[in-house]
Coordinates of C-alpha atoms in Angstrom, one line a residue:
M237 CA -23.6 -3.3 25.7
A238 CA -25.1 -5.4 28.5
D239 CA -27.3 -2.5 29.8
P240 CA -27.6 -0.6 26.5
V241 CA -30.0 2.3 28.9
S242 CA -27.8 2.4 31.1
H243 CA -24.4 3.4 29.0
A244 CA -26.8 5.7 26.9
A245 CA -27.1 7.7 29.9
E246 CA -23.8 7.0 31.1
S247 CA -22.8 8.4 26.9
A248 CA -25.1 11.5 27.3
H249 CA -23.8 12.5 30.6
H250 CA -20.0 11.6 30.8
G251 CA -19.5 11.9 26.7
F252 CA -18.4 9.5 23.7
D253 CA -18.4 6.0 25.6
L254 CA -14.8 4.7 24.8
L255 CA -15.4 1.3 27.7
P256 CA -16.7 -0.8 24.2
I257 CA -13.4 0.3 22.3
V258 CA -11.1 -0.4 25.2
V259 CA -12.9 -4.0 25.3
L260 CA -12.7 -5.0 22.1
L261 CA -8.9 -3.0 22.3
A262 CA -7.9 -5.0 25.5
A263 CA -9.3 -8.7 24.0
A264 CA -7.3 -8.4 21.3
V265 CA -3.9 -7.3 22.8
I266 CA -4.2 -10.0 25.3
A267 CA -5.5 -13.3 23.9
V268 CA -4.1 -12.9 19.9
P269 CA 0.0 -13.2 21.9
V270 CA -1.1 -15.8 24.5
F271 CA -2.5 -17.6 21.8
R272 CA -0.3 -17.3 19.3
R273 CA 3.2 -18.1 21.9
I274 CA 1.3 -21.5 22.5
G275 CA 0.7 -22.1 18.6
L276 CA -2.4 -21.7 18.5
G277 CA -2.3 -18.9 15.9
S278 CA -4.0 -15.0 15.9
V279 CA -7.3 -16.3 14.4
L280 CA -8.3 -18.4 17.0
G281 CA -7.1 -15.9 19.6
Y282 CA -9.5 -13.3 18.6
L283 CA -12.8 -15.6 17.9
A284 CA -12.0 -16.4 21.8
A285 CA -11.4 -13.5 22.9
G286 CA -14.7 -12.6 21.1
L287 CA -16.8 -15.5 22.7
A288 CA -14.9 -14.1 26.0
I289 CA -16.5 -10.2 26.0
G290 CA -19.2 -11.2 24.0
P291 CA -23.5 -12.2 25.0
F292 CA -22.0 -15.9 26.4
G293 CA -19.0 -14.6 28.3
L294 CA -19.0 -12.0 30.0
G295 CA -21.4 -9.9 28.6
F296 CA -19.7 -6.8 27.2
F297 CA -22.2 -7.0 24.0
D298 CA -25.0 -8.0 22.9
D299 CA -25.5 -7.7 19.3
P300 CA -22.4 -8.7 17.6
Q301 CA -24.0 -8.4 14.1
A302 CA -23.5 -4.8 14.5
I303 CA -19.9 -5.0 15.1
I304 CA -19.2 -7.7 12.5
H305 CA -21.0 -5.1 9.6
V306 CA -18.5 -1.9 10.5
A307 CA -15.7 -5.0 10.5
E308 CA -16.3 -6.5 7.4
L309 CA -14.7 -4.3 6.2
G310 CA -11.2 -5.2 7.4
V311 CA -12.5 -8.0 4.1
V312 CA -12.9 -5.1 1.8
L313 CA -9.4 -3.7 2.7
F314 CA -7.6 -6.9 2.9
L315 CA -9.0 -7.6 -1.0
F316 CA -7.9 -4.3 -2.2
I317 CA -4.3 -4.7 -0.7
I318 CA -4.9 -7.9 -2.3
G319 CA -5.7 -6.9 -5.3
L320 CA -2.1 -4.1 -5.9
E321 CA -0.2 -7.2 -5.8
M322 CA -2.1 -8.6 -9.0
Q323 CA -1.0 -6.3 -11.9
P324 CA -3.9 -7.3 -14.4
S325 CA -1.0 -9.1 -16.8
R326 CA -1.0 -12.0 -13.8
L327 CA -4.7 -11.9 -13.1
W328 CA -4.6 -12.8 -16.5
A329 CA -2.4 -15.4 -16.3
M330 CA -4.2 -16.8 -13.5
R331 CA -7.2 -17.2 -16.0
G332 CA -7.2 -20.8 -15.4
E333 CA -6.8 -21.1 -12.7
I334 CA -9.9 -19.0 -11.3
F335 CA -12.5 -20.8 -14.2
G336 CA -10.7 -23.6 -13.7
I337 CA -10.3 -24.9 -10.7
G338 CA -12.5 -22.7 -8.8
L339 CA -15.4 -23.7 -11.2
A340 CA -14.5 -27.4 -11.0
Q341 CA -14.5 -27.0 -7.0
V342 CA -17.5 -24.7 -6.8
A343 CA -19.9 -26.6 -9.1
L344 CA -18.5 -29.9 -7.2
A345 CA -18.7 -28.4 -3.8
M346 CA -22.5 -27.3 -4.3
F347 CA -23.6 -30.7 -5.7
A348 CA -21.6 -32.8 -2.8
L349 CA -23.2 -30.5 0.5
V350 CA -27.0 -30.4 -1.0
W351 CA -27.3 -33.6 0.3
V352 CA -26.3 -33.4 3.5
G353 CA -29.8 -31.2 4.1
I354 CA -31.7 -33.4 2.2
L355 CA -30.5 -36.6 4.0
L356 CA -31.4 -34.6 7.1
G357 CA -35.0 -34.2 6.0
Y358 CA -35.2 -30.4 5.1
P359 CA -36.8 -29.1 1.8
P360 CA -34.8 -29.5 -1.7
E361 CA -34.3 -25.4 -1.5
A362 CA -33.3 -25.2 1.8
S363 CA -30.7 -27.4 1.4
F364 CA -29.5 -26.4 -1.3
V365 CA -29.3 -23.1 0.2
A366 CA -27.6 -24.2 3.4
G367 CA -25.1 -26.6 1.0
T368 CA -24.5 -23.2 -1.2
G369 CA -24.1 -21.3 1.3
F370 CA -20.9 -23.2 3.1
V371 CA -19.0 -23.9 0.4
L372 CA -18.5 -19.6 0.2
T373 CA -15.3 -20.4 1.9
S374 CA -14.2 -17.5 4.5
T375 CA -12.1 -14.8 2.6
A376 CA -10.9 -13.4 6.1
I377 CA -9.5 -16.9 7.9
V378 CA -8.0 -18.5 4.5
M379 CA -6.0 -15.0 3.9
Q380 CA -5.1 -14.5 7.0
M381 CA -3.6 -18.1 7.2
L382 CA -1.7 -17.5 4.6
E383 CA -0.5 -14.6 5.2
E384 CA 0.8 -16.2 9.1
R385 CA 2.5 -19.0 7.0
G386 CA 4.2 -17.1 4.7
Q387 CA 2.5 -18.6 1.1
M388 CA 0.9 -15.7 0.2
G389 CA 3.2 -15.5 -2.6
L390 CA 4.0 -18.9 -3.5
P391 CA 2.0 -21.0 -6.5
K392 CA 0.1 -22.9 -4.0
G393 CA -1.5 -20.0 -2.6
R394 CA -1.9 -18.3 -5.4
R395 CA -3.7 -20.9 -6.9
I396 CA -6.4 -20.6 -3.3
V397 CA -6.0 -16.6 -3.7
A398 CA -7.6 -17.6 -7.3
I399 CA -10.7 -20.2 -5.9
L400 CA -11.4 -17.2 -3.0
L401 CA -11.4 -14.8 -6.6
L402 CA -14.2 -17.2 -8.1
E403 CA -16.0 -17.9 -5.3
D404 CA -16.7 -13.8 -4.9
L405 CA -18.0 -13.4 -8.4
A406 CA -19.9 -16.8 -7.4
I407 CA -22.3 -14.6 -4.5
V408 CA -24.3 -12.5 -8.1
P409 CA -26.1 -15.6 -9.5
L410 CA -26.4 -17.1 -6.1
L411 CA -28.4 -14.4 -4.8
A412 CA -30.3 -13.9 -8.1
L413 CA -31.0 -17.7 -7.6
V414 CA -32.0 -17.5 -4.1
A415 CA -34.9 -14.7 -5.6
F416 CA -35.5 -17.2 -8.5
L417 CA -36.2 -20.4 -6.0
A418 CA -38.5 -18.2 -3.4
P419 CA -41.9 -18.8 -3.1
G420 CA -43.0 -16.7 -6.8
G421 CA -39.3 -16.1 -7.9
Q422 CA -40.9 -18.1 -11.0
E423 CA -42.7 -15.2 -12.2
A424 CA -39.3 -12.5 -12.2
T425 CA -39.3 -12.0 -15.7
L426 CA -36.3 -12.7 -18.2
A427 CA -36.4 -8.7 -18.8
D428 CA -36.0 -8.7 -15.3
R429 CA -33.0 -10.7 -14.6
L430 CA -31.1 -9.0 -17.6
Q431 CA -31.6 -6.0 -16.0
G432 CA -29.5 -7.4 -13.3
V433 CA -26.7 -8.2 -14.8
A434 CA -26.6 -5.3 -17.1
I435 CA -25.9 -3.3 -13.5
G436 CA -23.4 -5.4 -12.6
L437 CA -21.7 -4.9 -15.5
A438 CA -21.8 -1.1 -15.8
A439 CA -20.6 -1.3 -12.6
I440 CA -17.6 -2.8 -13.3
V441 CA -17.1 -0.4 -16.3
V442 CA -17.8 2.5 -14.5
L443 CA -14.9 1.7 -12.6
V444 CA -12.2 0.3 -14.6
L445 CA -12.9 3.3 -16.4
A446 CA -12.6 5.6 -13.2
G447 CA -9.4 3.4 -11.6
R448 CA -7.6 4.1 -15.6
Y449 CA -8.7 7.4 -16.0
L450 CA -9.3 9.5 -13.1
L451 CA -7.3 7.3 -9.9
N452 CA -3.8 8.3 -11.4
P453 CA -4.0 11.8 -11.9
M454 CA -6.2 12.3 -8.5
F455 CA -3.0 10.8 -6.8
R456 CA -0.5 12.5 -8.4
L457 CA -2.3 16.5 -7.8
L458 CA -2.7 14.6 -4.3
A459 CA 0.6 14.3 -3.7
R460 CA 1.7 17.4 -5.2
F461 CA 0.1 19.8 -2.7
G462 CA -1.7 17.2 -0.4
A463 CA -0.9 16.2 3.1
R464 CA 0.3 12.8 4.2
E465 CA -3.3 12.6 6.2
V466 CA -4.7 13.8 2.7
M467 CA -3.7 10.9 0.7
T468 CA -4.5 8.0 3.7
A469 CA -8.1 9.6 3.0
A470 CA -7.6 9.9 -0.4
A471 CA -7.1 5.5 -0.4
L472 CA -9.6 5.0 2.1
L473 CA -11.9 6.8 -0.2
V474 CA -11.0 4.4 -2.8
V475 CA -11.4 1.8 -1.8
L476 CA -14.5 2.6 0.0
G477 CA -16.1 3.6 -3.0
A478 CA -15.1 1.3 -5.3
A479 CA -16.8 -1.6 -2.5
V480 CA -20.2 0.7 -2.5
L481 CA -20.3 1.0 -6.2
M482 CA -19.9 -2.4 -6.9
Q483 CA -22.5 -3.3 -3.7
A484 CA -25.4 -0.7 -5.3
G485 CA -24.6 -2.9 -8.6
G486 CA -26.0 -5.8 -6.8
L487 CA -22.1 -7.7 -6.2
S488 CA -19.5 -8.0 -3.6
M489 CA -18.0 -5.2 -1.9
A490 CA -14.6 -7.3 -1.6
M491 CA -14.7 -7.8 -5.1
G492 CA -14.4 -4.1 -5.6
A493 CA -11.8 -3.4 -3.3
F494 CA -10.1 -6.0 -5.0
L495 CA -10.3 -4.3 -8.8
A496 CA -9.8 -1.2 -7.1
G497 CA -6.4 -2.5 -6.0
V498 CA -5.9 -4.2 -9.2
L499 CA -6.4 -0.8 -11.2
L500 CA -3.6 0.9 -9.0
S501 CA -1.5 -2.3 -8.7
E502 CA 0.8 -0.9 -11.5
S503 CA 0.5 2.9 -10.6
S504 CA 3.8 4.3 -9.2
F505 CA 1.3 5.0 -5.8
R506 CA 0.9 1.4 -5.6
H507 CA 3.5 1.0 -2.4
Q508 CA 1.9 4.5 -0.8
L509 CA -2.0 3.5 -0.4
E510 CA -0.6 -0.2 0.7
A511 CA 1.2 1.1 3.2
D512 CA -1.6 4.1 4.5
V513 CA -3.8 1.3 4.0
E514 CA -2.9 -1.7 5.7
P515 CA -3.0 -0.7 9.6
F516 CA -7.4 -0.2 9.3
R517 CA -7.1 -3.8 7.1
G518 CA -5.6 -5.4 9.7
L519 CA -7.3 -3.9 12.6
L520 CA -10.9 -4.1 11.4
L521 CA -10.2 -7.8 10.3
G522 CA -9.5 -8.5 14.1
L523 CA -12.7 -6.6 14.7
F524 CA -14.3 -9.0 12.6
F525 CA -13.0 -12.2 14.6
L526 CA -13.8 -10.6 17.0
G527 CA -17.4 -10.3 16.1
V528 CA -17.6 -13.7 15.3
G529 CA -16.5 -14.9 18.0
M530 CA -19.6 -13.0 20.0
A531 CA -21.7 -14.2 17.3
L532 CA -22.0 -17.9 18.4
D533 CA -25.0 -18.2 19.3
L534 CA -24.8 -21.2 22.1
N535 CA -28.5 -20.6 22.7
V536 CA -28.9 -21.9 19.8
I537 CA -26.8 -24.8 19.4
A538 CA -28.1 -26.0 22.9
A539 CA -31.2 -26.1 21.4
N540 CA -30.0 -28.0 18.1
W541 CA -27.7 -29.9 19.0
V542 CA -28.2 -32.7 16.8
V543 CA -28.2 -31.0 14.0
I544 CA -25.5 -29.0 14.3
A545 CA -23.2 -32.0 15.7
I546 CA -24.4 -33.9 12.8
S547 CA -24.0 -31.1 9.8
V548 CA -21.2 -29.3 11.0
P549 CA -18.7 -32.7 10.3
A550 CA -20.5 -33.3 7.9
F551 CA -20.1 -30.3 6.0
I552 CA -16.3 -29.7 6.4
I553 CA -15.7 -33.8 5.5
L554 CA -17.7 -33.5 2.4
K555 CA -16.3 -30.2 1.3
M556 CA -12.1 -31.3 2.3
L557 CA -13.5 -34.8 -0.4
V558 CA -14.2 -32.0 -3.2
I559 CA -11.3 -29.7 -2.8
Y560 CA -9.1 -32.3 -2.5
G561 CA -10.0 -34.4 -4.8
V562 CA -10.0 -31.2 -7.6
A563 CA -6.5 -30.1 -5.9
R564 CA -5.7 -33.9 -7.6
L565 CA -7.7 -33.3 -11.1
F566 CA -6.4 -30.0 -11.9
K567 CA -2.2 -31.7 -10.5
A568 CA -1.8 -30.9 -7.3
D569 CA 0.0 -33.2 -5.5
R570 CA -1.1 -34.9 -2.0
A571 CA 0.5 -32.5 0.1
E572 CA -0.7 -29.5 -1.3
S573 CA -4.3 -30.8 -2.1
L574 CA -4.6 -31.5 1.7
E575 CA -3.3 -28.6 3.1
R576 CA -6.0 -26.9 0.4
A577 CA -8.7 -29.0 1.7
V578 CA -7.5 -28.3 5.3
L579 CA -7.7 -24.4 4.5
M580 CA -10.7 -24.4 3.0
A581 CA -13.0 -26.3 4.8
Q582 CA -14.6 -23.9 6.7
G583 CA -17.8 -21.7 5.0
G584 CA -17.5 -17.9 5.0
E585 CA -18.7 -14.7 5.6
F586 CA -20.6 -14.2 2.6
A587 CA -22.5 -16.8 3.6
F588 CA -24.4 -15.3 6.3
V589 CA -25.6 -12.8 3.4
L590 CA -26.8 -15.4 1.5
Y591 CA -28.6 -17.0 4.8
A592 CA -30.3 -13.9 5.3
A593 CA -31.5 -13.5 1.8
A594 CA -33.2 -16.8 1.7
T595 CA -34.8 -16.1 5.2
Q596 CA -36.1 -13.1 3.5
F597 CA -37.5 -15.0 0.5
G598 CA -39.5 -17.7 2.6
I599 CA -36.9 -20.4 1.5
L600 CA -35.2 -20.6 5.3
E601 CA -37.3 -20.6 8.4
P602 CA -35.6 -17.9 11.2
E603 CA -34.3 -21.0 13.4
W604 CA -33.7 -22.6 10.1
N605 CA -30.8 -19.9 9.5
A606 CA -30.1 -19.1 13.1
N607 CA -28.8 -22.9 13.1
L608 CA -26.6 -22.4 9.8
A609 CA -25.0 -19.1 11.1
A610 CA -24.0 -21.5 14.3
I611 CA -22.4 -23.9 12.0
I612 CA -21.0 -21.6 10.2
I613 CA -19.7 -20.1 12.8
L614 CA -18.5 -23.2 14.4
S615 CA -16.5 -24.3 11.2
M616 CA -15.2 -20.9 11.4
V617 CA -13.4 -21.8 15.0
L618 CA -12.6 -24.8 14.1
T619 CA -10.7 -24.2 10.9
P620 CA -7.4 -23.0 13.0
L621 CA -7.4 -26.1 15.6
M622 CA -7.3 -28.4 12.0
I623 CA -4.8 -26.5 10.4
L624 CA -2.8 -26.7 13.7
L625 CA -3.9 -30.7 13.4
H626 CA -2.8 -31.0 10.0
D627 CA 1.1 -29.3 10.6
R628 CA 1.8 -31.6 13.7
L629 CA 0.5 -34.8 11.7
R630 CA 1.6 -33.8 8.3
P631 CA 4.6 -36.6 7.5
K632 CA 7.8 -34.4 7.5
A633 CA 8.8 -34.2 3.9
S634 CA 11.5 -36.6 2.5
V635 CA 15.0 -36.2 1.9
N636 CA 16.5 -37.5 -1.1
M637 CA 20.1 -38.7 -0.2
D638 CA 21.1 -39.6 -3.6
G639 CA 25.0 -38.8 -3.6
V640 CA 24.8 -37.2 -0.3
E641 CA 26.8 -38.8 2.5
D642 CA 26.0 -38.2 6.5
V643 CA 28.7 -36.6 8.4
T644 CA 28.1 -38.5 11.6
G645 CA 29.3 -42.0 9.2
A646 CA 32.3 -40.6 8.0
G647 CA 33.9 -41.4 11.3
G648 CA 35.4 -37.8 12.2
L649 CA 36.7 -34.9 10.4
R650 CA 40.3 -33.7 9.9
G651 CA 40.3 -30.5 7.7
N652 CA 42.2 -27.7 10.0
V653 CA 39.0 -25.6 8.9
L654 CA 35.1 -26.4 9.6
L655 CA 33.1 -24.4 7.4
I656 CA 29.2 -24.6 8.7
G657 CA 26.3 -23.7 6.3
F658 CA 27.8 -24.2 2.4
G659 CA 25.2 -21.3 0.7
R660 CA 26.1 -18.1 -0.8
V661 CA 28.8 -16.8 1.7
G662 CA 29.8 -20.0 2.4
Q663 CA 31.1 -20.5 -0.9
I664 CA 32.5 -17.8 -1.8
V665 CA 34.6 -17.6 2.1
G666 CA 36.2 -21.6 1.3
Q667 CA 38.1 -19.8 -2.0
P668 CA 40.8 -17.9 0.0
L669 CA 41.4 -20.9 2.5
L670 CA 41.4 -23.7 -0.8
A671 CA 43.6 -21.5 -2.9
R672 CA 46.2 -21.2 0.2
G673 CA 46.0 -24.9 1.1
H674 CA 44.4 -25.6 3.8
S675 CA 41.7 -28.0 3.9
I676 CA 38.4 -27.7 4.0
S677 CA 34.9 -29.6 5.8
A678 CA 31.8 -28.7 5.2
I679 CA 28.6 -29.4 6.3
D680 CA 24.9 -28.6 5.2
N681 CA 21.6 -29.7 6.0
D682 CA 20.4 -28.9 2.2
T683 CA 20.6 -31.9 0.0
E684 CA 19.6 -30.5 -3.0
M685 CA 22.3 -27.7 -2.0
I686 CA 24.8 -30.4 -1.3
Q687 CA 23.8 -32.4 -4.5
A688 CA 25.1 -29.3 -6.6
A689 CA 27.7 -28.5 -4.7
A690 CA 29.1 -32.1 -5.9
S691 CA 28.5 -31.2 -9.8
F692 CA 30.7 -28.2 -9.3
G693 CA 34.1 -30.0 -7.2
F694 CA 32.6 -29.7 -3.8
K695 CA 32.3 -32.3 -1.0
V696 CA 29.9 -31.5 1.4
W697 CA 28.9 -33.2 4.2
Y698 CA 24.9 -33.7 5.3
G699 CA 24.9 -32.4 8.9
D700 CA 23.0 -30.3 11.2
G701 CA 25.5 -27.8 12.4
A702 CA 23.1 -26.6 15.7
R703 CA 23.4 -30.2 17.0
L704 CA 26.3 -30.9 19.1
D705 CA 27.3 -34.1 18.4
I706 CA 27.3 -33.4 14.4
L707 CA 29.7 -30.8 15.8
H708 CA 32.0 -33.6 17.0
A709 CA 31.9 -35.6 14.0
A710 CA 32.3 -33.2 12.1
G711 CA 36.1 -32.4 13.3
A712 CA 34.9 -29.3 15.6
G713 CA 37.0 -29.8 18.1
S714 CA 40.3 -30.4 16.4
A715 CA 39.8 -27.6 13.7
D716 CA 42.2 -24.5 13.9
L717 CA 39.0 -22.1 12.8
V718 CA 35.1 -22.6 12.5
V719 CA 33.4 -20.3 10.0
V720 CA 29.5 -20.4 10.8
A721 CA 28.0 -19.5 7.4
T722 CA 24.3 -20.5 7.6
D723 CA 21.7 -18.2 6.5
K724 CA 19.2 -18.0 9.8
A725 CA 19.8 -15.7 12.2
E726 CA 18.8 -18.0 15.1
T727 CA 20.2 -21.2 14.2
T728 CA 23.4 -18.8 13.3
T729 CA 23.3 -17.6 17.1
R730 CA 22.4 -21.4 18.8
I731 CA 26.0 -23.2 16.6
V732 CA 28.3 -20.3 18.1
E733 CA 26.7 -20.1 21.6
M734 CA 27.5 -23.7 21.6
L735 CA 31.1 -23.5 19.9
K736 CA 32.4 -20.9 22.3
H737 CA 30.9 -23.1 25.6
E738 CA 31.7 -26.7 24.0
F739 CA 35.4 -25.7 22.2
P740 CA 36.3 -22.0 23.6
L741 CA 39.8 -21.9 22.2
V742 CA 38.8 -22.4 18.4
P743 CA 38.5 -19.4 16.7
V744 CA 34.7 -19.1 15.2
L745 CA 33.8 -16.6 12.5
A746 CA 30.0 -15.5 11.9
R747 CA 28.0 -14.2 9.1
A748 CA 25.3 -12.0 10.9
F749 CA 22.5 -11.4 9.4
D750 CA 22.4 -7.2 10.1
R751 CA 23.6 -4.7 13.3
G752 CA 21.7 -6.6 16.0
H753 CA 22.5 -10.0 15.0
A754 CA 25.9 -8.6 14.7
I755 CA 25.6 -7.5 18.1
E756 CA 24.2 -10.7 19.8
L757 CA 27.0 -12.8 18.0
I758 CA 29.0 -10.7 19.6
A759 CA 27.5 -11.2 23.2
K760 CA 27.8 -15.0 22.6
G761 CA 31.4 -14.9 21.7
A762 CA 32.3 -14.8 18.4
D763 CA 35.9 -13.4 17.3
Y764 CA 34.7 -12.2 14.5
Q765 CA 31.1 -11.1 13.2
I766 CA 30.5 -9.7 10.0
R767 CA 26.8 -8.4 8.1
E768 CA 26.2 -10.6 4.7
T769 CA 25.6 -7.5 3.1
Y770 CA 28.3 -5.2 4.8
E771 CA 31.7 -5.1 2.4
S772 CA 28.8 -5.0 -0.6
A773 CA 26.8 -2.2 0.8
V774 CA 30.5 -0.7 1.0
A775 CA 32.0 -1.3 -2.5
M776 CA 28.8 0.0 -3.6
G777 CA 29.4 3.2 -1.4
R778 CA 32.8 3.7 -2.5
E779 CA 31.5 3.3 -6.9
A780 CA 28.9 6.3 -6.0
V781 CA 31.5 8.4 -5.2
L782 CA 33.8 7.4 -7.7
R783 CA 30.9 8.5 -10.7
L784 CA 30.2 11.2 -8.8
G785 CA 33.3 12.6 -9.1
A786 CA 35.6 11.9 -6.2
T787 CA 39.3 10.3 -7.6
E788 CA 40.9 6.3 -6.0
E789 CA 42.5 8.5 -3.3
E790 CA 39.7 10.3 -1.5
A791 CA 37.5 7.8 -2.0
D792 CA 39.9 5.4 0.1
E793 CA 39.8 8.0 2.3
L794 CA 35.8 8.0 2.6
I795 CA 35.2 4.3 2.8
A796 CA 38.3 3.9 5.6
D797 CA 36.5 6.6 7.4
A798 CA 32.9 5.2 7.2
R799 CA 34.6 1.8 8.1
A800 CA 36.4 3.7 11.4
R801 CA 32.9 4.8 12.1
D802 CA 30.7 1.8 11.8
R803 CA 33.7 -0.2 14.1
D804 CA 33.3 2.0 16.9
R805 CA 30.0 2.4 17.1
L806 CA 29.8 -0.7 16.9
A807 CA 31.9 -1.1 19.4
L808 CA 29.8 0.5 21.8
Q809 CA 26.7 -0.7 20.8
S810 CA 28.3 -4.1 22.1
V811 CA 28.1 -2.2 25.7
D812 CA 25.3 0.4 25.4
G813 CA 22.8 -1.3 23.0
I814 CA 21.2 -0.3 19.9
Y815 CA 21.1 3.1 20.0
A816 CA 23.8 3.9 21.6
G817 CA 27.0 5.8 18.8
R818 CA 24.0 7.8 17.5
D819 CA 26.0 11.2 16.8
L820 CA 29.1 8.6 15.0
L821 CA 26.6 8.3 12.2
L822 CA 25.9 11.2 9.2
G823 CA 22.2 11.8 9.1
N824 CA 20.8 14.1 6.1
R825 CA 18.0 15.6 8.1
D826 CA 19.5 19.2 8.0
M827 CA 20.4 18.8 4.7
P828 CA 18.8 21.2 2.0
A829 CA 15.9 18.2 -0.2
T830 CA 17.2 20.1 -3.4
G831 CA 20.6 20.9 -4.8
H832 CA 24.6 19.7 -4.5

């Protein structure tokens, strides 16, 4: 805090001091929604909030490093959750990407970034450590960005995760190399180095054996006899215990948590563990970004602005060039290569560990360490801005229009039914209409789907149904009926609203995403709406009661009753909100947990 003595006195007099926690939570609650609202992302919001409440802002805190050390647990928990998604078979399948792309990127980036320090006149050993630290990408920032962009499960996201895993592994030999480069470090014997490697391997073996033979029995026992909070405590114990074990073996805590996650990835408790750890992960990861923002030392930047102003863009540009080149070498397309280069252009949290060790061994002077920390933090701060710029400036994906006709060039469609959206719902809706002889004008904005539909004998026109000029060109005004079957809820709502405003006499049938969306469509004037999973769920419920002994007549009666209650409840909800008509739902809260 800005005045630790006075706060210590206050704490002694009034009990535990909650002000720091309140300030941290308030900063996050205010900054993150604002930054996400204006399109800058949550990471930049946390960083800006940290700078605002830190030593160079409002001065609520003067020791951001203490917060960072605690909040690094957020990175650890994040890697545990990633590990839960990585079954050993998947990890083995990624071995080529981890030791191929990852190793190539780390080696080439190390070679390229060393020259920044040398050209600025620093000793080769210090330049090597400085460049190598910048090679280690921020796992926290990249993982958060991948999650926000919905790319974690995509192939290109998995490739980035593979590279990050290799970088986590690289911290071990790099720390050993720092000890070797230190004055007198060459005197360390081969036996000392082999002992360090053996300790690290032993820690991994112990963790693997514990994961295989102890963790599942432990969770089964706790699930049988323990309360929910004990399961949560056990999940945290596993994560933090694995992290401590790896740290004791000279490896990174994040790697230990990741391995623990992998070992539990095929456990029946995987989803429970993920749900227990997730709230802590999110909170601590946000705290980590807040700490990084606080740690940005403006005095150091002001005193060494020339070196920092040269080093930040030099490191970022060189690293981006290496990442892009390696990505292209391993057959990634230009768009993926550029996106990966922008996402991974910054230095990471492990650089602080490497620089601290190098300072302790006398390779870096304290002032150089402060400069490098400022360079790393500035690169972290710049990353969300670079991503934003990349997304704004990247060329729009070209659309293959081979065999596709634009509705605006058709001279006005004349089908008596306009079908907007020809996906899995629209195709089925069209069948009885065509069987009865109705003419359908179908439009969609997915060219691949349109081309595929043509091979099955369908004529679908290219057009965005959310544009009023397209609706006019598609013949909405002269149609007897419009069916809106698009697969995005907000798009469907916008189309229904435009249709009822511009063509109020034309009946509109709409596909709803869920119950809340159905209520919204009713409010916009849709003449008929249906949730996309409703009829399949009703059919499955009917089959379920039949298989449990009901007659056909009983099943039909049960389904009719369920439909009537659902219809009445939806009518009440349309007037009084989503919680209206709850008494029409049949619940199982008061039923026995076992038996028939």
